[in-house]
mmCIF file of C-alpha atoms in Angstrom:
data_model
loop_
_atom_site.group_PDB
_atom_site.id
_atom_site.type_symbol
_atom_site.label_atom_id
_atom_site.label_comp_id
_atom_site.label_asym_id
_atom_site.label_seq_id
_atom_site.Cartn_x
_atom_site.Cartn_y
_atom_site.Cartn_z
ATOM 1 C CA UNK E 1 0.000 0.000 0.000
ATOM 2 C CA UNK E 2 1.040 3.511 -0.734
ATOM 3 C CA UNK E 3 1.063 6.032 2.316
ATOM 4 C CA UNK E 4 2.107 9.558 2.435
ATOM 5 C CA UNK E 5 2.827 11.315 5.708
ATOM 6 C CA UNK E 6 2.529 15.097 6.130
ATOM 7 C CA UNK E 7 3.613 15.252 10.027
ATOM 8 C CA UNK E 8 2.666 19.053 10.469
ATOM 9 C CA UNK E 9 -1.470 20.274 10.292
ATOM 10 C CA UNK E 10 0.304 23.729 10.964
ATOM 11 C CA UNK E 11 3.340 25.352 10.113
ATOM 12 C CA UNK E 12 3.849 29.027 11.148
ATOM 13 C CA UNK E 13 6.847 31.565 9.679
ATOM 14 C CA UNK E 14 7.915 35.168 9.382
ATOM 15 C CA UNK E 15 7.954 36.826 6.408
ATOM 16 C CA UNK E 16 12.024 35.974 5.011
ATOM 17 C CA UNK E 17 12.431 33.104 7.035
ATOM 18 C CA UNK E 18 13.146 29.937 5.714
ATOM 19 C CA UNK E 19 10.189 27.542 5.771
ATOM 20 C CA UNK E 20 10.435 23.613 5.444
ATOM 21 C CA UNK E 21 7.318 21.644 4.829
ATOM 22 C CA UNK E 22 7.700 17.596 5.612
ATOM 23 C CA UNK E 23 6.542 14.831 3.547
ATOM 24 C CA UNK E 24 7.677 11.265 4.274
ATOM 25 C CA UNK E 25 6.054 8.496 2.359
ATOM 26 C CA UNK E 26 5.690 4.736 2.244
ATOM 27 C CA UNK E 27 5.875 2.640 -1.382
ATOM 28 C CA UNK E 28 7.604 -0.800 -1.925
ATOM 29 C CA UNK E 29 8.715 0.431 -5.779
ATOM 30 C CA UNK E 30 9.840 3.367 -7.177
ATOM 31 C CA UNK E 31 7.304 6.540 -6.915
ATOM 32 C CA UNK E 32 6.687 9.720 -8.173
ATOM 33 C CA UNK E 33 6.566 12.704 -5.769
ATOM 34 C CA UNK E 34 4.498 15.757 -6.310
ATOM 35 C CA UNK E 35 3.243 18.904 -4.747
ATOM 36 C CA UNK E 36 -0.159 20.464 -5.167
ATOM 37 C CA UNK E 37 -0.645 23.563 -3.131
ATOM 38 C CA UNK E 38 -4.631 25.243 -2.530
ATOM 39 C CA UNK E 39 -4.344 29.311 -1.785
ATOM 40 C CA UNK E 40 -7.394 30.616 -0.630
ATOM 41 C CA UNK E 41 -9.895 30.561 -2.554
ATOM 42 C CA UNK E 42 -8.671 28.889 -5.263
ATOM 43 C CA UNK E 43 -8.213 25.629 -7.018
ATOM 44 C CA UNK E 44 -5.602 23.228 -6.113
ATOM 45 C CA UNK E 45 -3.387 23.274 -8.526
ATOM 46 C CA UNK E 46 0.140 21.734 -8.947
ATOM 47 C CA UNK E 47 3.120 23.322 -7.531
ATOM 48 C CA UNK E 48 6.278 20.894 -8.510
ATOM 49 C CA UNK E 49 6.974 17.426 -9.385
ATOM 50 C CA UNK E 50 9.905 15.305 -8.703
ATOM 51 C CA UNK E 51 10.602 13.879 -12.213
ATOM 52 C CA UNK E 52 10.882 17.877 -14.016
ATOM 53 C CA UNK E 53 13.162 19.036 -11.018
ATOM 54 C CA UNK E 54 12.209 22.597 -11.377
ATOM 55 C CA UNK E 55 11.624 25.548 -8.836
ATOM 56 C CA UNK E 56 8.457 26.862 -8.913
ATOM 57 C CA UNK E 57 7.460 30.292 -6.648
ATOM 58 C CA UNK E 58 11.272 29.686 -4.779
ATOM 59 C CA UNK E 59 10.219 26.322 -3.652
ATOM 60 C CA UNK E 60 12.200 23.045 -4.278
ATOM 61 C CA UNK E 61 11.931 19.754 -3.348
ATOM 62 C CA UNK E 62 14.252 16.949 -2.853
ATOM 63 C CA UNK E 63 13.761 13.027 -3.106
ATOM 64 C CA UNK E 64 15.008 11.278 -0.251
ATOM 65 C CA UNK E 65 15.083 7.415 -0.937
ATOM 66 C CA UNK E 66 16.921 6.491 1.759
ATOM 67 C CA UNK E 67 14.692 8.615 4.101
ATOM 68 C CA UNK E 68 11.791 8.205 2.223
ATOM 69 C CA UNK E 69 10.812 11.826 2.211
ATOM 70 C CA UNK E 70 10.122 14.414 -0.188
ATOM 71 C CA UNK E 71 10.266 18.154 1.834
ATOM 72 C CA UNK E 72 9.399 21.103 0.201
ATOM 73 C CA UNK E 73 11.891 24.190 0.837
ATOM 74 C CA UNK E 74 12.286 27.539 0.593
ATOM 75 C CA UNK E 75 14.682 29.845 1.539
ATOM 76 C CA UNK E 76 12.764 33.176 1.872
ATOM 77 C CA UNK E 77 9.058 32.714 2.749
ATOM 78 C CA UNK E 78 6.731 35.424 1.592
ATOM 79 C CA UNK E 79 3.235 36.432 2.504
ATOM 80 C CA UNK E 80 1.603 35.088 -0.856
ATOM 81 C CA UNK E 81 3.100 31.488 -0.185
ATOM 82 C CA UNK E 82 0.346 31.312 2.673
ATOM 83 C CA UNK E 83 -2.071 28.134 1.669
ATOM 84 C CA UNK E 84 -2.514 24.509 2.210
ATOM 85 C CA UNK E 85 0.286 22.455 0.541
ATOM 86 C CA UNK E 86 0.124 18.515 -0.255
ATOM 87 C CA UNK E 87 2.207 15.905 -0.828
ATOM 88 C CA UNK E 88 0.887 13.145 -3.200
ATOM 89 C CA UNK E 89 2.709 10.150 -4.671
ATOM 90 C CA UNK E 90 2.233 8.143 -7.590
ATOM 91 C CA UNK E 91 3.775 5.136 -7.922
ATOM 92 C CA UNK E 92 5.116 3.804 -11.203
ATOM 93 C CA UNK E 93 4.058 1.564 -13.616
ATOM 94 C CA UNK E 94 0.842 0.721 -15.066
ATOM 95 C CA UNK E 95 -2.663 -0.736 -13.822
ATOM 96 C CA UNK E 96 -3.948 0.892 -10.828
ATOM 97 C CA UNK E 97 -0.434 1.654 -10.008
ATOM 98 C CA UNK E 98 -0.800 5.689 -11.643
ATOM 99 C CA UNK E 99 -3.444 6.477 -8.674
ATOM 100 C CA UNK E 100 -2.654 9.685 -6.740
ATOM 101 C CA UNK E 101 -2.583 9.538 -2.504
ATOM 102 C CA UNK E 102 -2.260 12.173 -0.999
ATOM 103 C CA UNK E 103 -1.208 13.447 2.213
ATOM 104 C CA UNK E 104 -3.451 15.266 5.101
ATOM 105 C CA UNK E 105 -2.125 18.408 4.086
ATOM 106 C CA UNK E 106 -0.057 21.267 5.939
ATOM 107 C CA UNK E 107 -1.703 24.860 6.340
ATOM 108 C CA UNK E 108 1.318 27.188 6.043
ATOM 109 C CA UNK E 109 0.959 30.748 7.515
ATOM 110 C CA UNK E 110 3.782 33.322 6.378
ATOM 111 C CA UNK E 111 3.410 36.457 9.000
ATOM 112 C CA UNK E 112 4.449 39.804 8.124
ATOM 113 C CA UNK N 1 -11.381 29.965 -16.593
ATOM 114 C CA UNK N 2 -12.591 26.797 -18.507
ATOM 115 C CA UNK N 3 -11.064 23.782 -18.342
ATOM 116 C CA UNK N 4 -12.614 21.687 -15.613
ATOM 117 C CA UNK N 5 -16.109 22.734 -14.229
ATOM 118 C CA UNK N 6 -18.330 21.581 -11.177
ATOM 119 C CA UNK N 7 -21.661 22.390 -10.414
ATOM 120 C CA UNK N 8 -23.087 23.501 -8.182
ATOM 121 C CA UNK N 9 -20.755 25.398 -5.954
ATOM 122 C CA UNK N 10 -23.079 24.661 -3.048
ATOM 123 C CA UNK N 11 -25.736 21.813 -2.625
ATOM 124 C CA UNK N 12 -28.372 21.445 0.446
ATOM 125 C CA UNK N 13 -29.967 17.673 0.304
ATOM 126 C CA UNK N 14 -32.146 15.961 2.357
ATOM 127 C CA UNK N 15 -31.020 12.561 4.471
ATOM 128 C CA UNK N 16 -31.660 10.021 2.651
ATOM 129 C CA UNK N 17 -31.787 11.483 -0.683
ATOM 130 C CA UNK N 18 -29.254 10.379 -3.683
ATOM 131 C CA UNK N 19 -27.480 13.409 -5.226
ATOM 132 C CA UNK N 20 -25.597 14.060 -8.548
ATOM 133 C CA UNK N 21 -22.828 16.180 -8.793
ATOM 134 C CA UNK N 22 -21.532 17.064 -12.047
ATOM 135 C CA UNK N 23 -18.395 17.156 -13.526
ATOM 136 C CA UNK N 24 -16.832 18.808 -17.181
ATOM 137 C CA UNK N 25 -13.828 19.117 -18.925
ATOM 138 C CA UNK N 26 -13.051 20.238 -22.182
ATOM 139 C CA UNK N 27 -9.058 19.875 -21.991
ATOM 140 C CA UNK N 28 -9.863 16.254 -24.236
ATOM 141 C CA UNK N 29 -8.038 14.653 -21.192
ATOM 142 C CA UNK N 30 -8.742 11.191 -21.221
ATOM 143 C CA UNK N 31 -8.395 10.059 -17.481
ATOM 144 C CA UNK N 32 -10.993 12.084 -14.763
ATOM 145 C CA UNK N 33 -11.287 11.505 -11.207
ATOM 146 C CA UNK N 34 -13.632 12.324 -8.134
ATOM 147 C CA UNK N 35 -12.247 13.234 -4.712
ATOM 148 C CA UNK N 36 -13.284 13.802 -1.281
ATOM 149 C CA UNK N 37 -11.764 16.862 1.298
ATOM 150 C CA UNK N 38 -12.636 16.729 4.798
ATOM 151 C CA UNK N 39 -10.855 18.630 7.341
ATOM 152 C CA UNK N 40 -7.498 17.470 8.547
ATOM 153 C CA UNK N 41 -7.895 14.258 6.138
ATOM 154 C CA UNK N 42 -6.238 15.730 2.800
ATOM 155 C CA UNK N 43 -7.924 14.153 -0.436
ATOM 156 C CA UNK N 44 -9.057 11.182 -0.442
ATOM 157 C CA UNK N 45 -10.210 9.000 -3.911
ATOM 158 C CA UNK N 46 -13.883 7.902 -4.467
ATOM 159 C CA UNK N 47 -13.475 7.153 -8.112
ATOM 160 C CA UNK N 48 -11.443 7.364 -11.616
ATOM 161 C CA UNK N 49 -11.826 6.434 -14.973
ATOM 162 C CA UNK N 50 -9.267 6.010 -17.330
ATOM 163 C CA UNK N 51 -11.343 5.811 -20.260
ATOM 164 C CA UNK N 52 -15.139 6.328 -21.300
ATOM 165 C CA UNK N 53 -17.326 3.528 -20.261
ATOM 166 C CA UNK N 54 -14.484 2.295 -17.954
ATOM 167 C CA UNK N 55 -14.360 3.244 -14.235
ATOM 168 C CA UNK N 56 -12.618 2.122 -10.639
ATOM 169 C CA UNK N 57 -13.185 2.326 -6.810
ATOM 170 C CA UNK N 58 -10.743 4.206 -5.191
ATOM 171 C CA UNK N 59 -9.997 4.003 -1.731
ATOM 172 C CA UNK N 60 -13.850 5.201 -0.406
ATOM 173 C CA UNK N 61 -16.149 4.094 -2.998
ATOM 174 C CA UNK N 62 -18.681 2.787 -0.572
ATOM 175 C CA UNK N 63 -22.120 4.598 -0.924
ATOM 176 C CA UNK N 64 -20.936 6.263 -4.095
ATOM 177 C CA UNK N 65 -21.390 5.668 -8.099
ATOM 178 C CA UNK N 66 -20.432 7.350 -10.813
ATOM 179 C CA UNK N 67 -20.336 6.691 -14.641
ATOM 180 C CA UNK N 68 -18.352 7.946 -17.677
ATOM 181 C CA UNK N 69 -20.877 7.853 -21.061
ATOM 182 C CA UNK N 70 -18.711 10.807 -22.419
ATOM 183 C CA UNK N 71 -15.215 11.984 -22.032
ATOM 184 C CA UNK N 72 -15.994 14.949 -21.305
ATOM 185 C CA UNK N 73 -18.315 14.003 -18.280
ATOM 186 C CA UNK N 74 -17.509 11.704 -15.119
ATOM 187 C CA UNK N 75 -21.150 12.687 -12.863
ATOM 188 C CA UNK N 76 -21.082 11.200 -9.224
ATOM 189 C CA UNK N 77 -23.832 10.158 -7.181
ATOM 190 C CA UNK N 78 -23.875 10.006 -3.654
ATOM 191 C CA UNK N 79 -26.715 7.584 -2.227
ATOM 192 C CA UNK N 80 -28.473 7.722 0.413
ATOM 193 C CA UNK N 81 -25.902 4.231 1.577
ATOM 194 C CA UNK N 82 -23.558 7.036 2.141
ATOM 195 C CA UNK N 83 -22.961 7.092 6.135
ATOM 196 C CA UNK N 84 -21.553 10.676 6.013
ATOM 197 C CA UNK N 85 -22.112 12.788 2.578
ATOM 198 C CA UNK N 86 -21.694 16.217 4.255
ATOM 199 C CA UNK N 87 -17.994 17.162 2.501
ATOM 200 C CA UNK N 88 -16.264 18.708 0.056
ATOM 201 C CA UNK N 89 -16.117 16.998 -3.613
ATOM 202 C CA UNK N 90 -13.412 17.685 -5.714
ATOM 203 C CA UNK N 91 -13.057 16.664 -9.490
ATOM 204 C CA UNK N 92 -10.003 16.319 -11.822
ATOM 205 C CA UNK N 93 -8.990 15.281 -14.768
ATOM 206 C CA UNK N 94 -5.782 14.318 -16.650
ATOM 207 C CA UNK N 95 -3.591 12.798 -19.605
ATOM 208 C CA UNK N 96 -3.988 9.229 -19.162
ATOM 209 C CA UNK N 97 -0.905 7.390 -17.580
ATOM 210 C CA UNK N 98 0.524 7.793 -13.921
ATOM 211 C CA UNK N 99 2.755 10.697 -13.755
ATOM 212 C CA UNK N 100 0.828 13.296 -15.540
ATOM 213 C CA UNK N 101 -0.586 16.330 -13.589
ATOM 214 C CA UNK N 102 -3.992 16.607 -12.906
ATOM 215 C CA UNK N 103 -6.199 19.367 -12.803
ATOM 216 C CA UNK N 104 -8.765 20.308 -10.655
ATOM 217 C CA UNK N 105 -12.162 21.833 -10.721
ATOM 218 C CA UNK N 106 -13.585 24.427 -8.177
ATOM 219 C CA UNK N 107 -15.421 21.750 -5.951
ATOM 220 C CA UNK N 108 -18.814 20.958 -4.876
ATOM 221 C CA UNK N 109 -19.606 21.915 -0.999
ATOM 222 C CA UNK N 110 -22.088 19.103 0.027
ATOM 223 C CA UNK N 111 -24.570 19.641 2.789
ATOM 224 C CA UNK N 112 -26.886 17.011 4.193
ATOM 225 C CA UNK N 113 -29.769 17.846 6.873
#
């Protein structure tokens, strides 16, 4: 079974700080990581992927095999990053293998 | 905005009443999907299809149905089986295959009385 953990409901910075969101996750084969983030009032919508290795908004994320995580960093937190942010994973290969599970989500509040 | 549309924003049902909530896309993806949102439990899958006139459970499918006549339309009923309807219903869509993104709709807020 495919799990993904999101240890933090609530995460809380200052405006410039550096702000780490956790994601651990459990597959037995090789998965693919992503991160969807929801601002207010909007639609969730997909914030980076694993596989294209690109910074979106600032934010990057690394994949951790041995750790099994998949954090998403950044080094200078603004006010617009405020929103919920999930971790998902997809594991590879075909059948009902391409599903999407995601995590609980963390609510990330950036304070001026 | 286009792309992938749910309607209504808001719906008000009685107990024990089955209710449809729709679902388009016009982004010709092939692959569509229907998710729950409750608080403090992230998304959680009800169904997918992959393809029209093709469909799976996900991980809550109980007291749910859905069916895909077109591509551009994956509709989900809730049923009355459903032990607790009252959520948030999100729909998405997306190239077919594992690792492709998908996009969601605005959501469907779900009351039951």
């Amino acid at each position: 079974a495919q799990r993904v953990t999101q240890p933090e409901k609530l995460l809380s910075v200052f405006k410039g700080a550096p702000v780490e969101l956790k994601c651990n996750y459990s597959y037995s084969g090789s998965p693919e990581l992503f991160w969807y983030v929801q601002y207010s009032r909007q639609r969730l919508q997909l914030l980076l992927r694993h596989i294209s290795r690109e910074s979106i908004k600032g934010f990057t994320a690394d994949l951790n095999k041995g750790e099994t995580s998949f954090h998403l960093k950044k080094p200078f937190a603004q006010e617009e990053d405020s929103a919920m942010y999930y971790c998902a994973l997809s594991g590879m290969g075909g059948g009902s293998n391409y599903k999407l599970t995601f995590g609980k989500g963390t609510l990330l509040t950036v304070n001026p | 905005d286009g792309g992938i549309t749910q309607s209504p924003k808001y719906l008000f049902r009685k107990e024990g009443q089955n209710v449809t909530l729709s679902c388009e896309q016009n982004l010709n993806h092939d692959a569509m999907y229907w998710y729950r949102q409750d608080p403090g439990q992230g998304l959680r899958l009800i169904y997918y299809s992959q393809i029209v006139n093709d469909f799976q459970k996900g991980d809550i499918a109980e007291g749910y149905s859905v069916s895909r006549e077109k591509k551009e339309s994956f509709p989900l009923t809730v049923t009355s089986a459903q032990k607790n309807p009252t959520a948030f219903y999100l729909c998405a869509s997306s190239l077919t295959g594992g690792f492709n993104e998908q996009f969601f709709g605005p959501g469907t807020r779900l009351t039951v009385l």
